[in-house]
């Protein structure tokens, strides 16, 4: 896989900073991120950032500064986004589990756009809309079945907690919900797709059944939210989606669907490429004729490889002319599940060397399992204009043990 210029330009800076840290850390290319988001934001497609991908304060501020809106799925995400100065009108509430308490909190904070994933959610939102004397805009989340099927983090064609099928929604009489305004439909079933043609075909296939559903329910389809699913390459895969190609297709879909607004909720496609995880080698050993590394941090900091069997790309954070060989890379936890992958690395790697994992800007630390075995929490830092700023310091186990 080609190396992002950020690593080449900042290798010594990161290496020097790593000598001051006793714990692995995340580093974010904040300048590259701002430039990337500036190239994505446009007047034709409304873009929301799925905060689940990375809720770090500086990430949120950077995206807000470039004109992104925010898709939040919990009260914690809402409070974090608001704390960064994001206005409530720039927030969309998604997520399959919306309790009365959570919905009430969103209303109290002035949020007025919700994705309803069930009849119960529709009723609760309607109830609180009446209580607060406001008329929120609602999108109904829909599950469709497609010919394409695969093992996918969002379920694909499988039964999931996300939304309802068209037949189930058609049983709902929207006239019973007088305090809300159903303006659109939301559909999001496929994650981390790397084939533009396949993604566009899926979007095209969605138009007819969604328009039919809106007609059956008797409301004007003015907003169509296609979720996200735009992938980034991992594990040596150099495929990369071209945003201009996708944007052109989305504009055509917007016209075909006859909607006023077309929305996307971007997570990893927005931030993955601009985050790195810096991790120290603790031990190197040969066992059963195979080379094995034990790292200071593992799935307690970086869980994704264990749940996808797909490692993050990694390289040695120093120059080496030694030939590469395969290493089984494990973390510090007392479980064989704690494996970061089988990676090609220089054969002269040794204890106290440092690896830098890329594509870690999305689904990194906040997706991990940090408390198992009571290891330290990693720091999170930003790199901007040749300087390193600690946003969240590393914390010992004593900070969370009681």
CSV table of N, CA and C in Angstrom, one decimal, residues 65 133 280 283 333:
chain,number,residue,atom,x,y,z
A,65,UNK,N,-15.9,23.4,11.1
A,65,UNK,CA,-15.3,24.6,10.4
A,65,UNK,C,-15.4,24.5,8.9
A,133,UNK,N,-44.1,21.6,22.2
A,133,UNK,CA,-44.7,22.6,21.3
A,133,UNK,C,-44.0,22.9,20.0
A,280,UNK,N,4.2,0.6,20.6
A,280,UNK,CA,5.6,0.1,20.8
A,280,UNK,C,5.6,-1.4,20.9
A,283,UNK,N,7.9,-7.3,22.8
A,283,UNK,CA,8.6,-8.6,22.7
A,283,UNK,C,8.6,-9.1,21.3
A,333,UNK,N,-3.2,-8.3,25.9
A,333,UNK,CA,-4.3,-9.0,26.6
A,333,UNK,C,-4.2,-10.5,26.7
